[in-house]
Short mmCIF file of C-alpha atoms in Angstrom, two decimals:
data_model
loop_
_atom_site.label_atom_id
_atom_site.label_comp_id
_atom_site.label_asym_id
_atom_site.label_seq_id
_atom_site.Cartn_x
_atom_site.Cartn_y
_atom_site.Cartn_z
CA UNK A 126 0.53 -2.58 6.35
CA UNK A 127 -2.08 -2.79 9.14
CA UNK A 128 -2.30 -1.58 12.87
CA UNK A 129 -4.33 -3.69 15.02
CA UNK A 130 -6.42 -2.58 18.07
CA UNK A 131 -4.23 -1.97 21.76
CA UNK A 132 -4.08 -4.74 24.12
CA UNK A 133 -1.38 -4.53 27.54
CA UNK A 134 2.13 -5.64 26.48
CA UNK A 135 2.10 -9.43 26.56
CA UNK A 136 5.52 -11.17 28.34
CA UNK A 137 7.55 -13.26 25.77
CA UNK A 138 10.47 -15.67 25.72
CA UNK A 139 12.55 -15.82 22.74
CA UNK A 140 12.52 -18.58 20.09
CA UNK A 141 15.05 -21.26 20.44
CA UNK A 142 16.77 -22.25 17.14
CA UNK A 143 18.40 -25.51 15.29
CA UNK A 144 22.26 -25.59 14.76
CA UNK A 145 22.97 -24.02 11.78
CA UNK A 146 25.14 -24.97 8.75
CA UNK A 147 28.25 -23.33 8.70
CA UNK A 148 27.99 -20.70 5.53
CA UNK A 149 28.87 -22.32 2.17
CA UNK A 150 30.61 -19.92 -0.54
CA UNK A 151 28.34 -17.87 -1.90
CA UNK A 152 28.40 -17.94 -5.97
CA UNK A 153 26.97 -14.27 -6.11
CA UNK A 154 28.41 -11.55 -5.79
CA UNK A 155 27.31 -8.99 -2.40
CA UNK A 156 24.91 -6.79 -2.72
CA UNK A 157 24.81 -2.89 -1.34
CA UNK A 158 21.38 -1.69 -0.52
CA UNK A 159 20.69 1.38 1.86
CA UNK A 160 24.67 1.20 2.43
CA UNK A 161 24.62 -2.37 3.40
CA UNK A 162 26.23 -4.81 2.33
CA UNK A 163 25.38 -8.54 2.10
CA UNK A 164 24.90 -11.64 0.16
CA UNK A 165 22.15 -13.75 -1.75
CA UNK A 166 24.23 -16.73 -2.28
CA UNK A 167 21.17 -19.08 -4.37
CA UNK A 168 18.70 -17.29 -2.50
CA UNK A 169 15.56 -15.70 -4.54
CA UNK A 170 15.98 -11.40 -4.75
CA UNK A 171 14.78 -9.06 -6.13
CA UNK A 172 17.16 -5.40 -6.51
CA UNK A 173 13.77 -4.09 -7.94
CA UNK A 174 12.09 -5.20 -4.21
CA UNK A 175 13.82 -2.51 -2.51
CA UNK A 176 11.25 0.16 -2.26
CA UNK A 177 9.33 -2.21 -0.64
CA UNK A 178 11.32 -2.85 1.95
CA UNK A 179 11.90 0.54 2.47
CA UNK A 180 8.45 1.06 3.08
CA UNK A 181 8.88 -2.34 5.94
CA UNK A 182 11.81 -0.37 7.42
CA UNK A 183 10.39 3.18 7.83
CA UNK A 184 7.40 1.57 9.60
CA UNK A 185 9.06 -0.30 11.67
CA UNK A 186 11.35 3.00 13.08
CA UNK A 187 8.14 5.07 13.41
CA UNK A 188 6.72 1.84 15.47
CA UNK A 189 9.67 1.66 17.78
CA UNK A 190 10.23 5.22 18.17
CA UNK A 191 6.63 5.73 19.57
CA UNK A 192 6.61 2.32 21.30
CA UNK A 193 10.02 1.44 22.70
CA UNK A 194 10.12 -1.59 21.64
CA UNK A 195 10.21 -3.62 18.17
CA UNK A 196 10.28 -7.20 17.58
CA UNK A 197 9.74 -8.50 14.08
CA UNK A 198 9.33 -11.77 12.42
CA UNK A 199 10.08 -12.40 9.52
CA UNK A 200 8.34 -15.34 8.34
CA UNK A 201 9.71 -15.72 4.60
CA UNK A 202 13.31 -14.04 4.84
CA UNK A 203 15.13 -15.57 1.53
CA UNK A 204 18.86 -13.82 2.15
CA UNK A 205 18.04 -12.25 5.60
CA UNK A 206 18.34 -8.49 3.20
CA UNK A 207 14.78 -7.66 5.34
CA UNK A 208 15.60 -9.14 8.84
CA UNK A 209 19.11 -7.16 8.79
CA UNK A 210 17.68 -4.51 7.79
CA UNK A 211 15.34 -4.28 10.58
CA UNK A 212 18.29 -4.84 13.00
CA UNK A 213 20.44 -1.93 11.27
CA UNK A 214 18.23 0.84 10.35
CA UNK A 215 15.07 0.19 12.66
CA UNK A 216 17.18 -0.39 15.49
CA UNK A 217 14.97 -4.07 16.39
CA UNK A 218 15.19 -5.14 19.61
CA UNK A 219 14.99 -8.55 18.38
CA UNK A 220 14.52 -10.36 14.94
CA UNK A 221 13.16 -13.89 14.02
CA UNK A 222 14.34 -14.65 10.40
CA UNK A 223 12.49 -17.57 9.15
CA UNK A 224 12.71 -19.78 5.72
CA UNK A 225 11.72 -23.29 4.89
CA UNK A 226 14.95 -24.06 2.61
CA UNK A 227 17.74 -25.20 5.30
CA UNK A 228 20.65 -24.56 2.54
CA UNK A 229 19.81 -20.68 2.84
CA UNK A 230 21.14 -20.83 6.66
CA UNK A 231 24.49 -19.91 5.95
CA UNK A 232 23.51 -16.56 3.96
CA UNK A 233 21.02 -16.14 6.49
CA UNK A 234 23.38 -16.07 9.34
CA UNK A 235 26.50 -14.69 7.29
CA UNK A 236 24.43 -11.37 6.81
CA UNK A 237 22.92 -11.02 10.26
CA UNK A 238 26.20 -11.51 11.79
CA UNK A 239 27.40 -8.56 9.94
CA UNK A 240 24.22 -6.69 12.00
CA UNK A 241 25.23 -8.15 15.27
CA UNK A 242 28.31 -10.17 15.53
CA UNK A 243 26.89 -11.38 19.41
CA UNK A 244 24.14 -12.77 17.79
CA UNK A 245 21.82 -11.42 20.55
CA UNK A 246 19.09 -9.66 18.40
CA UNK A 247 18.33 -12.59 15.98
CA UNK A 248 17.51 -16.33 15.72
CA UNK A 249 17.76 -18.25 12.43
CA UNK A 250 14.87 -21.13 12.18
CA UNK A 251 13.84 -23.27 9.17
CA UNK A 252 10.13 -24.42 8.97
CA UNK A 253 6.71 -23.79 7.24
CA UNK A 254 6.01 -19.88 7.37
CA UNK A 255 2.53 -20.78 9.32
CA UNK A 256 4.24 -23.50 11.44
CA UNK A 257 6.05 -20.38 12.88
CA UNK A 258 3.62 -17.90 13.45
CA UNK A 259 1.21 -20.64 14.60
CA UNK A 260 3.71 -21.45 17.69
CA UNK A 261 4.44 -18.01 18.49
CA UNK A 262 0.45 -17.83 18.98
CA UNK A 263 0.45 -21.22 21.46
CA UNK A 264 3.42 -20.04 23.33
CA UNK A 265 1.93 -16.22 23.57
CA UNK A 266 5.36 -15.10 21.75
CA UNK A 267 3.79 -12.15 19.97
CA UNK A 268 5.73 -10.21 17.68
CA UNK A 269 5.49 -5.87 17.09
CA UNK A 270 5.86 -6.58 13.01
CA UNK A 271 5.21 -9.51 11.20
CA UNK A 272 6.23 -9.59 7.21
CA UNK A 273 5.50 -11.97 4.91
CA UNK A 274 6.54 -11.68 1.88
CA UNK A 275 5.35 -14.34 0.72
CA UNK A 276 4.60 -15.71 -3.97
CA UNK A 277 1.48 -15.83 -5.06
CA UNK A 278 -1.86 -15.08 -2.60
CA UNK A 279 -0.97 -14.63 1.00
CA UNK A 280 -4.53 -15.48 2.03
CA UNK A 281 -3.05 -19.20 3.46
CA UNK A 282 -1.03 -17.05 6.05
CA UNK A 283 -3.04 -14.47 7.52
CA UNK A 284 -5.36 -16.29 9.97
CA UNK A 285 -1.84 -17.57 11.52
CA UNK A 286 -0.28 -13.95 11.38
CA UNK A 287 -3.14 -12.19 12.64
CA UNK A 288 -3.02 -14.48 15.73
CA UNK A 289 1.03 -14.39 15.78
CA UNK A 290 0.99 -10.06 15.99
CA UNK A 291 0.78 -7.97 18.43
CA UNK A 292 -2.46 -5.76 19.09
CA UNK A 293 -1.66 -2.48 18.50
CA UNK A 294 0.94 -3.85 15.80
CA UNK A 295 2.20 -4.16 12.34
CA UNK A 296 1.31 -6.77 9.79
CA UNK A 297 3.31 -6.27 6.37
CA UNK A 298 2.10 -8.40 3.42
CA UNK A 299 3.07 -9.14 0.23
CA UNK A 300 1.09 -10.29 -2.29
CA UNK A 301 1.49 -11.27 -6.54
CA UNK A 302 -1.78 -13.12 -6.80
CA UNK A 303 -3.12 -10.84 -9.25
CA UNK A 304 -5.03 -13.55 -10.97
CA UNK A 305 -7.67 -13.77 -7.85
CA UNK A 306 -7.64 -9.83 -7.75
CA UNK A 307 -8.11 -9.66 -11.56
CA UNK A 308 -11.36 -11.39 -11.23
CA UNK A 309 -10.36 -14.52 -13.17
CA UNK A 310 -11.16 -16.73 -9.54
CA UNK A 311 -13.97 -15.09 -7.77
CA UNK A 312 -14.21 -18.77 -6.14
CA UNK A 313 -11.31 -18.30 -4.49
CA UNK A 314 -11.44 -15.31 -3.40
CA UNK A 315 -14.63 -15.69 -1.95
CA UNK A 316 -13.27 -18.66 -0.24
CA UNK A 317 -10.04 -17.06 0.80
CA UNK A 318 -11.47 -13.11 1.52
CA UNK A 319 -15.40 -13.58 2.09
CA UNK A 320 -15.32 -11.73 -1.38
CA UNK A 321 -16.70 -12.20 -4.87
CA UNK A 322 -14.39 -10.14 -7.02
CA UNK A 323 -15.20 -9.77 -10.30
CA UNK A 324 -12.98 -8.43 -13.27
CA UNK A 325 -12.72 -4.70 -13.17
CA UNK A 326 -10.85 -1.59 -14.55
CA UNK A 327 -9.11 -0.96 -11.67
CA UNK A 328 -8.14 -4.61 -10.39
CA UNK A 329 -5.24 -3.61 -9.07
CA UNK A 330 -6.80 -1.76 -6.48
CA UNK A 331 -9.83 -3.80 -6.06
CA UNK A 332 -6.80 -6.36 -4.76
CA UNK A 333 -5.95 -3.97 -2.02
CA UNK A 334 -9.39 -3.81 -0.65
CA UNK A 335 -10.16 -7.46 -0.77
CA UNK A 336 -6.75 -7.89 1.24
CA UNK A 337 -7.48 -5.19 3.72
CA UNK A 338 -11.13 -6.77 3.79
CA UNK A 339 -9.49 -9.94 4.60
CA UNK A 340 -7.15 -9.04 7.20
CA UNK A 341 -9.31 -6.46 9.51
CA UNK A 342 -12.94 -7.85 9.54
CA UNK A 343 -12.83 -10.24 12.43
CA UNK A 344 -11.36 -7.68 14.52
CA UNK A 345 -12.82 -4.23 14.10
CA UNK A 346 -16.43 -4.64 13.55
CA UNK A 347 -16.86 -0.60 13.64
CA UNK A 348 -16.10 -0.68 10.28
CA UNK A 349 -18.82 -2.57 8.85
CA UNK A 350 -19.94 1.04 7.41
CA UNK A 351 -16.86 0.65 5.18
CA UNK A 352 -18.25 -2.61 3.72
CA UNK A 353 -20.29 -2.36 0.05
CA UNK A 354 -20.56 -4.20 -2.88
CA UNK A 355 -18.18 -2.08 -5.88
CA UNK A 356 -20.16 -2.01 -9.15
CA UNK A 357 -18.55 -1.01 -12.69
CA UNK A 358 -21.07 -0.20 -15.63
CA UNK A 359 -19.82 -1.30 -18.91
CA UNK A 360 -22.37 1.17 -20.51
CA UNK A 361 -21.68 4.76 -18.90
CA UNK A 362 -18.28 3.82 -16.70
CA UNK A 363 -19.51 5.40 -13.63
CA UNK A 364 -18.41 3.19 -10.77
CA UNK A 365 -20.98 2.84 -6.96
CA UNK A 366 -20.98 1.53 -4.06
CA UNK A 367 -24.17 -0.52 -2.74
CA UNK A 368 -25.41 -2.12 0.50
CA UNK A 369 -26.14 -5.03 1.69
CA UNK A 370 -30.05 -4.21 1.99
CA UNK A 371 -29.71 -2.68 -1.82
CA UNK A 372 -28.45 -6.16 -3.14
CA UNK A 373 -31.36 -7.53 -5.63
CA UNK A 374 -32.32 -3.79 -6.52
CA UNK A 375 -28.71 -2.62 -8.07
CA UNK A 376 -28.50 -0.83 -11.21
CA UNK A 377 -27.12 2.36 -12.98
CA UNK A 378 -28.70 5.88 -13.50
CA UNK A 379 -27.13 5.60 -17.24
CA UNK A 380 -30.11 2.59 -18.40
CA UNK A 381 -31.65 -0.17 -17.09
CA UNK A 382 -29.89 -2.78 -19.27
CA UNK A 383 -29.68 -5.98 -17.63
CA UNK A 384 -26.36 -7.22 -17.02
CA UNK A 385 -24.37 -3.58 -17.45
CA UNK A 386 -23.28 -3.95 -14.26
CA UNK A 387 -20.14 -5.95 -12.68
CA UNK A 388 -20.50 -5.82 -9.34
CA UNK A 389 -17.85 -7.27 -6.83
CA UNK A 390 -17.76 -7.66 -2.87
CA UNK A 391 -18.12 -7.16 0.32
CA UNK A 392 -14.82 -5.06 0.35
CA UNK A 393 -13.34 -2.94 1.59
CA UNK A 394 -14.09 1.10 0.44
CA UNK A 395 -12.67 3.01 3.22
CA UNK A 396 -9.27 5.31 2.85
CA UNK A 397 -6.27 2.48 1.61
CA UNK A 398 -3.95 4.68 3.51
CA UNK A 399 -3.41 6.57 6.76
CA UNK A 400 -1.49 10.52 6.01
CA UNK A 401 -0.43 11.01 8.97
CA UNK A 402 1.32 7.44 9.36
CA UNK A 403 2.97 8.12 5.43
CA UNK A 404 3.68 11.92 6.36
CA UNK A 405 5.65 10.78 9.01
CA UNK A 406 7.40 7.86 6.82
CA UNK A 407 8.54 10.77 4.70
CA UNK A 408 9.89 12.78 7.21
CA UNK A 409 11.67 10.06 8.23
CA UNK A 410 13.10 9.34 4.79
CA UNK A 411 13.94 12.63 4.26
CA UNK A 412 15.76 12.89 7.56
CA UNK A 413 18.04 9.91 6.77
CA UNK A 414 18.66 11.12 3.29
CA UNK A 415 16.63 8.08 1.15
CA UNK A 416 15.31 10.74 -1.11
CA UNK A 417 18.38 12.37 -2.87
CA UNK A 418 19.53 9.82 -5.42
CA UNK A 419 17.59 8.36 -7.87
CA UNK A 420 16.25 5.06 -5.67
CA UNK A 421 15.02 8.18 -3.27
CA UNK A 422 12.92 10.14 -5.23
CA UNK A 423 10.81 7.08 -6.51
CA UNK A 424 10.58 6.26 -2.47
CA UNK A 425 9.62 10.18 -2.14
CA UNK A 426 7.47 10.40 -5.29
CA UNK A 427 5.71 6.81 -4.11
CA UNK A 428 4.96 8.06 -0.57
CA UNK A 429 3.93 11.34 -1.71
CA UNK A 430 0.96 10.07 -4.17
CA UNK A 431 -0.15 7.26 -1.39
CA UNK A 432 -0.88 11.18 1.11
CA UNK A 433 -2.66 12.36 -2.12
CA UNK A 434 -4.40 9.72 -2.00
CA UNK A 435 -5.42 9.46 1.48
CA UNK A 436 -8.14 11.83 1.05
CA UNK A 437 -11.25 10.90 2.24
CA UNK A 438 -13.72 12.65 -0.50
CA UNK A 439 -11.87 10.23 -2.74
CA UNK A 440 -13.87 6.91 -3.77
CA UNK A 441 -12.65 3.88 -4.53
CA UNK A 442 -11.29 2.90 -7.88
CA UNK A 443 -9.62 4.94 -10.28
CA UNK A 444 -9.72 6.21 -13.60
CA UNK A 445 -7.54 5.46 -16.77
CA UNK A 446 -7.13 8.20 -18.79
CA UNK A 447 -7.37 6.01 -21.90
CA UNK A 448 -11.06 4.98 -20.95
CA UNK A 449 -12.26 8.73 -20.54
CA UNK A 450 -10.66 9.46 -24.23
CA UNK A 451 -11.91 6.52 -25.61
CA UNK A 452 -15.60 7.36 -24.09
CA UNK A 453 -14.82 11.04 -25.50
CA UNK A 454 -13.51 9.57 -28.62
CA UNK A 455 -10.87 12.49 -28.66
CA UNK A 456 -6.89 11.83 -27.84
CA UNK A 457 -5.67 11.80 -24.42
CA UNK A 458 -4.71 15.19 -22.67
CA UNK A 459 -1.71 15.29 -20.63
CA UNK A 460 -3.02 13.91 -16.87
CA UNK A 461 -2.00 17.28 -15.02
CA UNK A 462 -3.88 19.26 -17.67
CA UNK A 463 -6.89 16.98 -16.85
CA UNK A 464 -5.92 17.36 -12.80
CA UNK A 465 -5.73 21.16 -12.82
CA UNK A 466 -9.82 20.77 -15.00
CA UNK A 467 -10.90 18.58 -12.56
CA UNK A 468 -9.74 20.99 -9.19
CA UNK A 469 -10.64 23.94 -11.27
CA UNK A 470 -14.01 22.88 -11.21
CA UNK A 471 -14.09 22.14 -7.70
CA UNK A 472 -13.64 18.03 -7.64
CA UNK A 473 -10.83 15.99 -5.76
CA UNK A 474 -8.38 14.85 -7.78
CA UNK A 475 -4.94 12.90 -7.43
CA UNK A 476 -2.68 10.68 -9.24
CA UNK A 477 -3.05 7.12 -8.88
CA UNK A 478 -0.27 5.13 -7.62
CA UNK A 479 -0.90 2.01 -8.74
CA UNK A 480 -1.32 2.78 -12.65
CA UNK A 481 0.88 5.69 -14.03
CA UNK A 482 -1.77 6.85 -16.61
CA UNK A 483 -5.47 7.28 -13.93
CA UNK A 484 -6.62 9.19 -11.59
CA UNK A 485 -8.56 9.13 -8.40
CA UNK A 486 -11.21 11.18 -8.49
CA UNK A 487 -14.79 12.10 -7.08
CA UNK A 488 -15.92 13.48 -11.06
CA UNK A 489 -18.52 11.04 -12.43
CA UNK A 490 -17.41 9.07 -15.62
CA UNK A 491 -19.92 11.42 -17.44
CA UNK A 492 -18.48 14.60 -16.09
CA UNK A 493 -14.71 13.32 -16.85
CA UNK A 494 -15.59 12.89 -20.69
CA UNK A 495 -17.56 16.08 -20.89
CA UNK A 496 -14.08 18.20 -19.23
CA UNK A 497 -11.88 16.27 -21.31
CA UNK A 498 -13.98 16.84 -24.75
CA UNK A 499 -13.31 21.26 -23.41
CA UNK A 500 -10.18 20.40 -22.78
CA UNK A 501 -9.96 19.45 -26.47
CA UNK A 502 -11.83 22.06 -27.73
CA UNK A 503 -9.77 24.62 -25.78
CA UNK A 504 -6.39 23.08 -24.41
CA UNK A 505 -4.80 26.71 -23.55
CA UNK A 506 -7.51 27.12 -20.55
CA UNK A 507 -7.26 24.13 -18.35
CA UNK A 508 -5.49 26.62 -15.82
CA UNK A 509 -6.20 25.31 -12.47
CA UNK A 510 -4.57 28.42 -10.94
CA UNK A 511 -5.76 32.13 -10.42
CA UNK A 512 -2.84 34.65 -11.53
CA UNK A 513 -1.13 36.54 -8.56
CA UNK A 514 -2.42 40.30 -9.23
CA UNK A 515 -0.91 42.66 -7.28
CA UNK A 516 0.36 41.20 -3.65
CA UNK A 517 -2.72 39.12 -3.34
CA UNK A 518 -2.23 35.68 -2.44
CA UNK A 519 -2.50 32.70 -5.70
CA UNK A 520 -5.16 30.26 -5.02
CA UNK A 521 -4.10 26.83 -5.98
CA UNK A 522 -5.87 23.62 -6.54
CA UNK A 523 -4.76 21.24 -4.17
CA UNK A 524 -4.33 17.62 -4.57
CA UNK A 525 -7.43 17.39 -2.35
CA UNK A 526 -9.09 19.01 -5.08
CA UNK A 527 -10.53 22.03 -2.87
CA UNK A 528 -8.54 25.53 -2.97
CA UNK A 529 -6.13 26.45 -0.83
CA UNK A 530 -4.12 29.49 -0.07
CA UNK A 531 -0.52 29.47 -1.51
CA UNK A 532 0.85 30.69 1.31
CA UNK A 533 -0.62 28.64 3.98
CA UNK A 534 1.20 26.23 5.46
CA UNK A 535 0.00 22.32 4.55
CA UNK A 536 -0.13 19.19 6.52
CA UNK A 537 -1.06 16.02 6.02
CA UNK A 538 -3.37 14.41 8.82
CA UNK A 539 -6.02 11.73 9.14
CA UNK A 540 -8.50 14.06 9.56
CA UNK A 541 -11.39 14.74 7.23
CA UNK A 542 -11.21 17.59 4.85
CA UNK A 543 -8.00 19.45 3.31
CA UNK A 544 -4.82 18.55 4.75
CA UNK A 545 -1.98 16.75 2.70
CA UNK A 546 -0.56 18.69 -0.12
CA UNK A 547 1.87 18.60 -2.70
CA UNK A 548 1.33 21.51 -5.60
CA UNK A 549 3.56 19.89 -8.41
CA UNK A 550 2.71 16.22 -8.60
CA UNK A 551 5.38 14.46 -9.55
CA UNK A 552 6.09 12.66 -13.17
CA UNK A 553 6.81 9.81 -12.78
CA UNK A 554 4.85 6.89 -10.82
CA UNK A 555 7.10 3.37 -10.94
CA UNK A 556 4.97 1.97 -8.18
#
């Protein structure tokens, strides 16, 4: 999700539409989601999807609640589960669901009508996602959220979305292209992202930042001290960041062993997330009651490890607990005993929540083996807390990985330092 500069509210007119088919009998049977219910008739869905567009909806309701206002597009809407969703829960002013496949109309409109019978909110059209967004740019028709949700890279639409969005709104992208991010096409993603990724340990992520790289570089220029080259050295582990003006002269501490190093970029290496935006996503969750049954508390754990996360001591990358055993050629210790190590001796340290078994952390690969070969040695002392004695206060580790008072209260913010916190990370991470 990304938040463009502010520019004055731009006057719109609404998209006109092509008759639609009448709806056709639907051979599936309806769906409930969020206490809705509606139809996929031979449309493509996924059940396993709906976190995600949790995540779409919860921004969207923060957006209009601070804005008064929310139009969304969305540019690849399959059954229309998104689009009504937008209408229902985020309360859109207005909704443009879009798909190229004409025989989905009838789903389409079947489940928006069930959002708003007067069909005064919505408009059905069937074209080429960038077709769209390319003549809401020409006719000025910007839009408070765009999501595309699209198969395979989403590079092809993001020069049309960027133009199609609002400044000083939302653009929610979905990508599955993890062949580019992988490494396996640094081609094409130097083509598509101005970056040369390269395989890596934490691919995943490095996807993220070439995404983010791809989407905000034309616009905020500020950020250019967010821009290095990531390198990964297959000898020691340890993972930098280098300029542009260090590019020729790269290479580890560890040895000076040609070709040790991977090194992928420009990207991005500045915070993937923004706690105050996700603290007040969970609020909001909370407040609607998304996080009491089972579906909730993966939304609740999810949101809580992307705050964690958010911290800005924390580098990019993260760390697989497998790799630090396998460096410390000793069996791998429970990830909260190696957390509560790692705060204990004064580094950050989260969960990751991209890959259940890593952590984010500001330790040096070299550090991270030598803890985990104690922890080994002495598993019954990787306390990261101090003992209440007496009525003194307990001094906890925090997810930040600085200490904090027990009994101070905790909030997350975009500021630098200590803010978000959550004492007991949660088990399990699905996301």
């Amino acid at each position: 999700m990304f938040s463009l500069p502010v520019k004055p509210l731009t006057a719109f007119t609404c998209l006109s539409s092509k008759p639609l088919n009448p709806p056709k009998c639907c051979k599936s049977q309806p769906q409930i989601e969020r206490g809705l219910s509606f139809d996929v008739g031979d449309t493509f869905f996924r059940h396993e999807s709906s976190t995600g567009r949790d995540l779409g909806v919860l921004s969207a309701a923060i957006y209009k609640k601070s804005h008064n206002a929310l139009r969304v597009l969305d540019a690849m809407c399959g059954c229309g589960i998104r689009s009504m969703r937008y209408l229902v829960e985020a309360d859109a002013d207005f909704v443009l669901a879009n798909d190229a496949n004409h025989e989905c109309g009838g789903v389409i409109s079947g489940n928006l009508e069930k959002a708003d019978r007067e069909k005064k909110r919505w408009v059905v059209k069937h074209s080429d996602a960038n077709r769209v967004l390319t003549e809401c740019y020409l006719e000025r028709d910007f839009f408070d959220l765009i999501d595309v949700d699209s198969f395979g890279s989403e590079s092809s639409y993001l020069r049309a979305a960027m133009c199609a969005v609002k400044l000083d709104g939302l653009l929610y992208v979905t990508s599955t292209d993890g062949y580019s991010s992988g490494g396996h096409r640094p081609e094409h993603t130097l083509a598509a992202y101005g970056a040369y990724v390269k395989h890596m340990p934490y691919s995943n992520e490095i996807g993220l930042r070439m995404l983010i790289g791809g989407a905000v570089r034309r616009l905020l220029c500020w950020v250019i001290r967010h821009y290095s080259f990531i390198s990964y050295c297959i000898q020691c582990g340890n993972s930098q960041a280098f300029s542009w003006g260090e590019l020729g002269q790269m290479r580890c501490s560890c040895n000076n062993v040609p070709g040790s190093l991977i090194v992928s970029g420009p990207l991005w290496t500045g915070p993937l997330h923004s706690a105050s935006f996700l603290t007040e996503m969970l609020n909001l969750a909370e407040q609607w009651g998304w996080t009491s049954n089972k579906t909730g508390k993966h939304l609740e754990t999810l949101l809580k490890l992307m705050i964690n996360e958010s911290d800005p001591v924390l580098p990019f990358g993260y760390i697989r607990l497998d790799e630090i055993s396998s460096r410390a050629k000793v069996n791998s210790p429970p990830l909260d005993s190696v957390l509560r190590t790692l705060h204990k001796e004064g580094y950050a340290a989260c969960r990751s929540h991209i890959a259940s078994n890593a952590i984010k952390t500001n330790c040096p690969m070299v550090d991270c083996v030598r803890l985990v070969k104690e922890l080994q040695r002495c598993p019954d002392t990787d306390c990261g807390r101090m003992k209440r004695i007496g009525k003194k206060p307990v001094l906890v580790a925090s997810p930040y990985g600085r200490w904090k008072d027990e009994e101070s209260p905790v909030h997350a913010t975009d500021n630098t330092g200590p803010s978000a916190g959550y004492l007991n990370s949660p088990k399990l991470n699905d996301g």
